[in-house]
């Protein structure tokens, strides 16, 4: 008979999980594995609430919509949802409580973080080039299935055990709560900015969507010396975007006159919007050779008009988080430039309300759960 | 007084034009401007038939004006040059592609990418600087600003070189720009028509391994034995497509009809690039997950600048690359258009203008 989540592993753990596609979370006792030689055990203090958590808890990325791609963990993700519960999140910050014999990088009491992945093959070209995020065997922090058939549970819980390779050192001067969202939101925008060359001071970056990812992209863009324009459907975000986040300008994407005036002015756009949305208005904002990089994950395919790509030699690219080395680099960069997320701190038992508000984009700009001070 | 002498010096020209959206072509007399000081006048020898001609003849893009004289893969022999022309002389073999003008002052023009100038002037169906409508190469003579004329290398046969002026540059430019030209790379070519077969030849000459992706299994034998393709995938064969997943550094997609992008994105390795050079009028579905999960890109490209077009011709000469053509007389052109619609040509029609465009037709 299959073991219950509480019995699977030796260490009891408490978390909050979604049981079905209603996405409603409730207390969930389960267990974590023994701390192996390469492992670090972390007492979780804070975790960010990522929009992916909402998608996952409600099974909005059901595999039936996506044909099988080799190594597609989405299939295992959807299967995993049918198992006892989905304990989400991958923006985890805490303190080391135990290290395995082979662990050199961390010691007890170190402040550390865990992001979107907890394992990869370590042997393929991607892993060898510090691109574990593109490894076909990459294992997500939550909702993935291990080789032994047990399931991985994320950070809406009191502790986690992770291979040291996938643990990040938290910079000393970075506050733990406001730094947590960088572990997914931060690296998700930092990596494409580096890869697609959005680092040249003076270039013009558009950031579509001013939420968890978008607001961090603005801060990182400004720190790189870029001119930054926020592109948003919400006019009321303008004042804060400019006065508080430091954006240079703000475009309401539903205003045709404003869009027209900004035609062909941007070198890059980071598109953080996770709902289905039209690409044509964004493509028209790009200069010749401009790049639209999509990092949000809409459930359905988007419509791609081809003429703007051909006539302006533009491209649409994707990017998926970043490797561990780059994630550490991003944290150090943010610490150097005093970049953290703008957060709303909540307790664990407020998570369902937070999810409802997140679905309406009613948050400035990331919920972070004060796990350490919550009753689980 | 000036105006009258200009009119006197205008040339009578004979071409074939469509008068309406039926797209049917028939003889059409018109006049070309007098040879200006920077102009090159040449007798047209051959003109390739591009699929764009078909779209324009039937006004499928909504921008056509009639009468429409198509043709932007034009080669011929210089008969007159203006007083300030430096690059060409009478007797030179020359070609004209998709553009005959641009603003000449913007950054793009200054950087030799006139094809991305906001005000570039198409070889046919566009308004020239003097307000007249441009007429293309389905005609006996052309007058073109020397900046938009290219030299045809001596060793290249004129008829089989004509298609390079559009098809050739259209695939050469993105192979270079997107870095899909490094020996040992693996590039896919979608669609084995006018553009596709030339893409295969260029990529092979660059040392690239080439896989053709096509809906037509009957093109396989010839593509491997004759064009030198390394492998051939029938896009409707799911097993073949699945086996080739994650194998390509890039793909040049020449198909202009609507088609699914998901299977093509699946063929790309991580960081791979899908480049579209055919332009379907309606948007295509872009599945976002596969793009993200492999950091892949979908880009576009539009012909190439004049400098690069000359470079492309010189590269073609060096590697003995020309198009595979079916030479036709002028009065076959309507039948050719019907066959082109069915993709029934290996792989480009070229009109034998000099020998068959007659005033008595």
Short mmCIF file of N, CA, C and O in Angstrom, two decimals, chain A residues 63-156:
data_model
loop_
_atom_site.label_atom_id
_atom_site.label_comp_id
_atom_site.label_asym_id
_atom_site.label_seq_id
_atom_site.Cartn_x
_atom_site.Cartn_y
_atom_site.Cartn_z
N UNK A 63 -1.99 19.25 -18.68
CA UNK A 63 -1.14 18.77 -19.76
C UNK A 63 -1.90 18.55 -21.05
O UNK A 63 -1.34 18.54 -22.12
N UNK A 64 -3.22 18.34 -20.97
CA UNK A 64 -3.96 18.07 -22.20
C UNK A 64 -3.76 19.15 -23.24
O UNK A 64 -3.94 18.93 -24.42
N UNK A 65 -3.37 20.34 -22.89
CA UNK A 65 -3.21 21.41 -23.88
C UNK A 65 -1.87 21.38 -24.56
O UNK A 65 -1.66 22.04 -25.55
N UNK A 66 -0.92 20.65 -24.01
CA UNK A 66 0.42 20.72 -24.58
C UNK A 66 0.90 19.35 -25.01
O UNK A 66 1.05 18.48 -24.19
N UNK A 67 1.18 19.18 -26.30
CA UNK A 67 1.70 17.87 -26.74
C UNK A 67 3.02 17.55 -26.07
O UNK A 67 3.74 18.43 -25.63
N UNK A 68 3.33 16.29 -25.99
CA UNK A 68 4.49 15.86 -25.24
C UNK A 68 5.79 16.35 -25.88
O UNK A 68 6.00 16.20 -27.07
N UNK A 69 6.61 16.95 -25.11
CA UNK A 69 7.96 17.33 -25.53
C UNK A 69 8.89 16.49 -24.67
O UNK A 69 8.68 16.40 -23.48
N UNK A 70 9.91 15.83 -25.22
CA UNK A 70 10.76 14.98 -24.37
C UNK A 70 11.29 15.72 -23.17
O UNK A 70 11.69 16.87 -23.26
N UNK A 71 11.22 15.08 -22.03
CA UNK A 71 11.68 15.74 -20.82
C UNK A 71 10.70 16.77 -20.32
O UNK A 71 11.02 17.60 -19.51
N UNK A 72 9.48 16.73 -20.82
CA UNK A 72 8.51 17.75 -20.43
C UNK A 72 7.97 17.46 -19.04
O UNK A 72 7.14 16.60 -18.84
N UNK A 73 8.45 18.21 -18.12
CA UNK A 73 8.03 17.95 -16.75
C UNK A 73 6.59 18.37 -16.51
O UNK A 73 6.04 18.09 -15.49
N UNK A 74 6.03 19.10 -17.47
CA UNK A 74 4.64 19.51 -17.28
C UNK A 74 3.75 18.29 -17.13
O UNK A 74 2.76 18.33 -16.44
N UNK A 75 4.12 17.20 -17.81
CA UNK A 75 3.26 16.02 -17.67
C UNK A 75 3.33 15.50 -16.25
O UNK A 75 2.33 15.21 -15.63
N UNK A 76 4.56 15.42 -15.73
CA UNK A 76 4.66 14.91 -14.36
C UNK A 76 4.03 15.89 -13.39
O UNK A 76 3.47 15.52 -12.39
N UNK A 77 4.06 17.17 -13.77
CA UNK A 77 3.46 18.16 -12.88
C UNK A 77 1.97 17.94 -12.76
O UNK A 77 1.40 17.99 -11.70
N UNK A 78 1.35 17.68 -13.91
CA UNK A 78 -0.10 17.51 -13.86
C UNK A 78 -0.48 16.22 -13.16
O UNK A 78 -1.43 16.16 -12.41
N UNK A 79 0.31 15.19 -13.38
CA UNK A 79 0.05 13.93 -12.69
C UNK A 79 0.19 14.14 -11.19
O UNK A 79 -0.58 13.65 -10.39
N UNK A 80 1.22 14.94 -10.83
CA UNK A 80 1.49 15.13 -9.42
C UNK A 80 0.32 15.79 -8.72
O UNK A 80 0.07 15.56 -7.56
N UNK A 81 -0.40 16.60 -9.47
CA UNK A 81 -1.50 17.29 -8.81
C UNK A 81 -2.57 16.31 -8.34
O UNK A 81 -3.31 16.58 -7.41
N UNK A 82 -2.63 15.17 -8.99
CA UNK A 82 -3.64 14.20 -8.58
C UNK A 82 -3.25 13.48 -7.29
O UNK A 82 -4.07 12.86 -6.66
N UNK A 83 -1.97 13.59 -6.95
CA UNK A 83 -1.51 12.99 -5.69
C UNK A 83 -2.01 13.87 -4.53
O UNK A 83 -2.57 14.93 -4.78
N UNK A 84 -1.75 13.48 -3.28
CA UNK A 84 -2.42 14.07 -2.12
C UNK A 84 -2.59 15.59 -2.12
O UNK A 84 -3.64 16.08 -1.78
N UNK A 85 -1.55 16.34 -2.47
CA UNK A 85 -1.76 17.79 -2.39
C UNK A 85 -0.63 18.54 -3.07
O UNK A 85 0.46 18.02 -3.26
N UNK A 86 -0.92 19.80 -3.42
CA UNK A 86 0.10 20.63 -4.04
C UNK A 86 0.56 21.66 -3.02
O UNK A 86 -0.19 22.58 -2.68
N UNK A 87 1.77 21.48 -2.50
CA UNK A 87 2.35 22.48 -1.61
C UNK A 87 3.24 23.34 -2.49
O UNK A 87 4.28 22.90 -2.96
N UNK A 88 2.80 24.56 -2.72
CA UNK A 88 3.48 25.38 -3.73
C UNK A 88 4.66 26.16 -3.16
O UNK A 88 5.14 25.93 -2.06
N UNK A 89 5.07 26.99 -3.92
CA UNK A 89 6.07 28.04 -3.92
C UNK A 89 7.52 27.65 -4.03
O UNK A 89 8.01 26.65 -3.49
N UNK A 90 8.18 28.54 -4.74
CA UNK A 90 9.59 28.37 -5.02
C UNK A 90 10.33 29.68 -4.84
O UNK A 90 11.23 30.00 -5.60
N UNK A 91 9.92 30.45 -3.86
CA UNK A 91 10.67 31.65 -3.48
C UNK A 91 10.86 31.53 -1.97
O UNK A 91 10.15 32.12 -1.18
N UNK A 92 11.82 30.70 -1.62
CA UNK A 92 11.93 30.22 -0.23
C UNK A 92 13.17 30.80 0.43
O UNK A 92 14.27 30.71 -0.12
N UNK A 93 13.01 31.37 1.61
CA UNK A 93 14.16 31.91 2.34
C UNK A 93 14.13 31.41 3.77
O UNK A 93 13.08 31.34 4.39
N UNK A 94 15.30 31.02 4.26
CA UNK A 94 15.32 30.55 5.64
C UNK A 94 16.72 30.46 6.18
O UNK A 94 17.66 31.09 5.67
N UNK A 95 16.83 29.63 7.20
CA UNK A 95 18.09 29.53 7.91
C UNK A 95 18.50 28.06 7.96
O UNK A 95 17.66 27.18 8.16
N UNK A 96 19.78 27.79 7.75
CA UNK A 96 20.26 26.40 7.73
C UNK A 96 20.22 25.82 9.14
O UNK A 96 20.70 26.44 10.10
N UNK A 97 19.65 24.62 9.24
CA UNK A 97 19.64 23.96 10.55
C UNK A 97 20.49 22.69 10.58
O UNK A 97 20.84 22.18 11.64
N UNK A 98 20.84 22.20 9.39
CA UNK A 98 21.67 20.98 9.35
C UNK A 98 22.35 20.91 7.99
O UNK A 98 21.78 21.30 6.98
N UNK A 99 23.59 20.41 7.99
CA UNK A 99 24.27 20.20 6.71
C UNK A 99 24.82 18.79 6.66
O UNK A 99 25.25 18.23 7.67
N UNK A 100 24.84 18.20 5.45
CA UNK A 100 25.39 16.87 5.26
C UNK A 100 26.91 16.90 5.28
O UNK A 100 27.54 17.95 5.20
N UNK A 101 27.51 15.70 5.36
CA UNK A 101 28.97 15.58 5.52
C UNK A 101 29.74 16.22 4.38
O UNK A 101 30.84 16.71 4.56
N UNK A 102 29.17 16.17 3.18
CA UNK A 102 29.90 16.66 2.01
C UNK A 102 29.62 18.13 1.71
O UNK A 102 30.08 18.66 0.71
N UNK A 103 28.88 18.78 2.57
CA UNK A 103 28.51 20.17 2.29
C UNK A 103 29.61 21.11 2.75
O UNK A 103 29.95 21.16 3.94
N UNK A 104 30.17 21.84 1.78
CA UNK A 104 31.25 22.79 2.09
C UNK A 104 30.77 24.24 2.03
O UNK A 104 31.34 25.10 2.65
N UNK A 105 29.72 24.47 1.25
CA UNK A 105 29.36 25.86 0.96
C UNK A 105 28.55 26.52 2.08
O UNK A 105 28.46 27.73 2.15
N UNK A 106 27.91 25.69 2.92
CA UNK A 106 27.01 26.27 3.92
C UNK A 106 27.26 25.67 5.29
O UNK A 106 27.78 24.57 5.41
N UNK A 107 26.87 26.45 6.31
CA UNK A 107 26.93 25.90 7.66
C UNK A 107 25.66 26.30 8.40
O UNK A 107 24.90 27.17 7.92
N UNK A 108 25.46 25.70 9.53
CA UNK A 108 24.26 25.99 10.33
C UNK A 108 24.20 27.49 10.61
O UNK A 108 25.22 28.14 10.87
N UNK A 109 23.00 28.01 10.55
CA UNK A 109 22.67 29.43 10.79
C UNK A 109 22.88 30.32 9.57
O UNK A 109 22.55 31.52 9.61
N UNK A 110 23.45 29.81 8.48
CA UNK A 110 23.56 30.63 7.27
C UNK A 110 22.17 30.98 6.76
O UNK A 110 21.25 30.18 6.84
N UNK A 111 22.08 32.20 6.20
CA UNK A 111 20.80 32.60 5.60
C UNK A 111 20.84 32.20 4.13
O UNK A 111 21.78 32.57 3.40
N UNK A 112 19.86 31.42 3.72
CA UNK A 112 19.89 30.85 2.39
C UNK A 112 18.53 30.95 1.70
O UNK A 112 17.53 31.25 2.34
N UNK A 113 18.57 30.68 0.39
CA UNK A 113 17.33 30.68 -0.36
C UNK A 113 17.26 29.48 -1.28
O UNK A 113 18.29 28.88 -1.63
N UNK A 114 16.06 29.12 -1.66
CA UNK A 114 15.84 28.07 -2.66
C UNK A 114 14.84 28.62 -3.66
O UNK A 114 13.85 29.24 -3.29
N UNK A 115 15.14 28.40 -4.93
CA UNK A 115 14.28 28.95 -5.98
C UNK A 115 13.45 27.88 -6.65
O UNK A 115 12.87 27.03 -6.00
N UNK A 116 13.45 27.91 -7.97
CA UNK A 116 12.49 27.12 -8.73
C UNK A 116 12.91 25.67 -8.94
O UNK A 116 12.10 24.83 -9.28
N UNK A 117 14.21 25.36 -8.77
CA UNK A 117 14.63 23.98 -9.03
C UNK A 117 15.41 23.41 -7.85
O UNK A 117 16.11 24.13 -7.14
N UNK A 118 15.30 22.10 -7.70
CA UNK A 118 16.01 21.44 -6.61
C UNK A 118 16.88 20.30 -7.10
O UNK A 118 17.57 19.66 -6.31
N UNK A 119 16.86 20.07 -8.41
CA UNK A 119 17.71 18.99 -8.90
C UNK A 119 17.80 19.06 -10.42
O UNK A 119 16.91 19.62 -11.08
N UNK A 120 18.88 18.50 -10.99
CA UNK A 120 19.02 18.34 -12.43
C UNK A 120 20.01 17.19 -12.64
O UNK A 120 20.49 16.62 -11.66
N UNK A 121 20.33 16.89 -13.89
CA UNK A 121 21.14 15.68 -14.09
C UNK A 121 22.60 15.90 -13.74
O UNK A 121 23.33 14.94 -13.46
N UNK A 122 23.08 17.12 -13.80
CA UNK A 122 24.46 17.51 -13.51
C UNK A 122 25.47 17.00 -14.54
O UNK A 122 26.67 17.19 -14.37
N UNK A 123 24.99 16.35 -15.61
CA UNK A 123 25.94 15.74 -16.55
C UNK A 123 25.83 16.30 -17.96
O UNK A 123 26.76 16.21 -18.74
N UNK A 124 24.65 16.83 -18.30
CA UNK A 124 24.43 17.22 -19.70
C UNK A 124 25.13 18.54 -20.01
O UNK A 124 25.64 19.21 -19.11
N UNK A 125 25.12 18.91 -21.29
CA UNK A 125 25.75 20.18 -21.69
C UNK A 125 25.16 21.36 -20.94
O UNK A 125 25.87 22.27 -20.52
N UNK A 126 23.85 21.37 -20.79
CA UNK A 126 23.21 22.49 -20.09
C UNK A 126 23.72 22.60 -18.66
O UNK A 126 24.11 23.67 -18.20
N UNK A 127 23.72 21.48 -17.95
CA UNK A 127 24.19 21.51 -16.55
C UNK A 127 25.65 21.94 -16.49
O UNK A 127 26.03 22.73 -15.63
N UNK A 128 26.45 21.44 -17.41
CA UNK A 128 27.89 21.78 -17.37
C UNK A 128 28.13 23.25 -17.68
O UNK A 128 29.15 23.82 -17.30
N UNK A 129 27.19 23.86 -18.39
CA UNK A 129 27.34 25.29 -18.68
C UNK A 129 26.57 26.16 -17.69
O UNK A 129 26.26 27.31 -17.98
N UNK A 130 26.26 25.61 -16.53
CA UNK A 130 25.53 26.35 -15.50
C UNK A 130 24.14 26.77 -15.95
O UNK A 130 23.63 27.80 -15.51
N UNK A 131 23.56 25.97 -16.84
CA UNK A 131 22.20 26.25 -17.30
C UNK A 131 21.29 25.10 -16.88
O UNK A 131 20.60 24.49 -17.69
N UNK A 132 21.32 24.81 -15.58
CA UNK A 132 20.51 23.69 -15.07
C UNK A 132 19.03 23.89 -15.37
O UNK A 132 18.27 22.93 -15.47
N UNK A 133 18.63 25.14 -15.52
CA UNK A 133 17.22 25.43 -15.79
C UNK A 133 16.76 24.91 -17.14
O UNK A 133 15.56 24.78 -17.38
N UNK A 134 17.71 24.62 -18.04
CA UNK A 134 17.33 24.06 -19.34
C UNK A 134 17.67 22.58 -19.46
O UNK A 134 17.54 21.99 -20.51
N UNK A 135 18.07 21.99 -18.36
CA UNK A 135 18.37 20.55 -18.37
C UNK A 135 17.05 19.79 -18.53
O UNK A 135 16.08 20.05 -17.83
N UNK A 136 17.00 18.83 -19.45
CA UNK A 136 15.76 18.07 -19.65
C UNK A 136 15.33 17.29 -18.40
O UNK A 136 14.18 16.94 -18.25
N UNK A 137 16.27 17.05 -17.47
CA UNK A 137 15.92 16.32 -16.25
C UNK A 137 15.74 17.25 -15.06
O UNK A 137 15.70 16.82 -13.91
N UNK A 138 15.66 18.51 -15.32
CA UNK A 138 15.53 19.47 -14.22
C UNK A 138 14.26 19.18 -13.42
O UNK A 138 13.21 18.91 -13.99
N UNK A 139 14.40 19.24 -12.09
CA UNK A 139 13.26 18.93 -11.22
C UNK A 139 12.81 20.21 -10.54
O UNK A 139 13.61 20.93 -9.92
N UNK A 140 11.51 20.47 -10.64
CA UNK A 140 10.98 21.67 -10.01
C UNK A 140 10.87 21.49 -8.50
O UNK A 140 10.70 20.38 -7.99
N UNK A 141 10.92 22.59 -7.80
CA UNK A 141 10.88 22.58 -6.34
C UNK A 141 9.59 21.98 -5.81
O UNK A 141 9.57 21.35 -4.75
N UNK A 142 8.51 22.20 -6.56
CA UNK A 142 7.27 21.58 -6.09
C UNK A 142 6.50 20.95 -7.24
O UNK A 142 6.67 21.34 -8.40
N UNK A 143 5.71 19.99 -6.90
CA UNK A 143 4.83 19.31 -7.87
C UNK A 143 5.56 18.38 -8.83
O UNK A 143 4.97 17.91 -9.79
N UNK A 144 6.83 18.15 -8.62
CA UNK A 144 7.55 17.22 -9.48
C UNK A 144 7.65 15.88 -8.77
O UNK A 144 7.46 15.79 -7.56
N UNK A 145 7.95 14.85 -9.57
CA UNK A 145 8.04 13.51 -8.99
C UNK A 145 9.49 13.06 -9.04
O UNK A 145 10.14 13.14 -10.08
N UNK A 146 9.99 12.57 -7.91
CA UNK A 146 11.35 12.05 -7.86
C UNK A 146 11.43 10.69 -8.53
O UNK A 146 10.42 10.04 -8.79
N UNK A 147 12.70 10.23 -8.76
CA UNK A 147 12.89 8.93 -9.38
C UNK A 147 12.33 7.81 -8.53
O UNK A 147 11.92 6.77 -9.05
N UNK A 148 12.30 8.03 -7.20
CA UNK A 148 11.77 6.97 -6.33
C UNK A 148 10.25 7.04 -6.21
O UNK A 148 9.65 6.34 -5.41
N UNK A 149 9.64 7.93 -6.99
CA UNK A 149 8.18 8.01 -7.00
C UNK A 149 7.61 8.96 -5.97
O UNK A 149 6.42 9.25 -5.99
N UNK A 150 8.43 9.45 -5.05
CA UNK A 150 7.89 10.39 -4.06
C UNK A 150 7.76 11.77 -4.70
O UNK A 150 8.41 12.08 -5.70
N UNK A 151 6.91 12.59 -4.08
CA UNK A 151 6.61 13.88 -4.66
C UNK A 151 7.40 14.98 -3.97
O UNK A 151 7.77 14.84 -2.80
N UNK A 152 7.65 16.07 -4.68
CA UNK A 152 8.32 17.21 -4.07
C UNK A 152 7.32 18.27 -3.63
O UNK A 152 6.41 18.63 -4.37
N UNK A 153 7.51 18.74 -2.42
CA UNK A 153 6.64 19.78 -1.86
C UNK A 153 7.44 21.05 -1.67
O UNK A 153 8.61 21.01 -1.30
N UNK A 154 6.78 22.18 -1.91
CA UNK A 154 7.48 23.45 -1.92
C UNK A 154 7.53 24.17 -0.59
O UNK A 154 7.48 23.56 0.48
N UNK A 155 7.59 25.49 -0.68
CA UNK A 155 7.93 26.30 0.50
C UNK A 155 6.81 26.77 1.37
O UNK A 155 7.05 27.46 2.36
N UNK A 156 5.58 26.43 1.05
CA UNK A 156 4.50 26.80 1.98
C UNK A 156 4.56 25.79 3.13
O UNK A 156 3.62 25.04 3.38
#
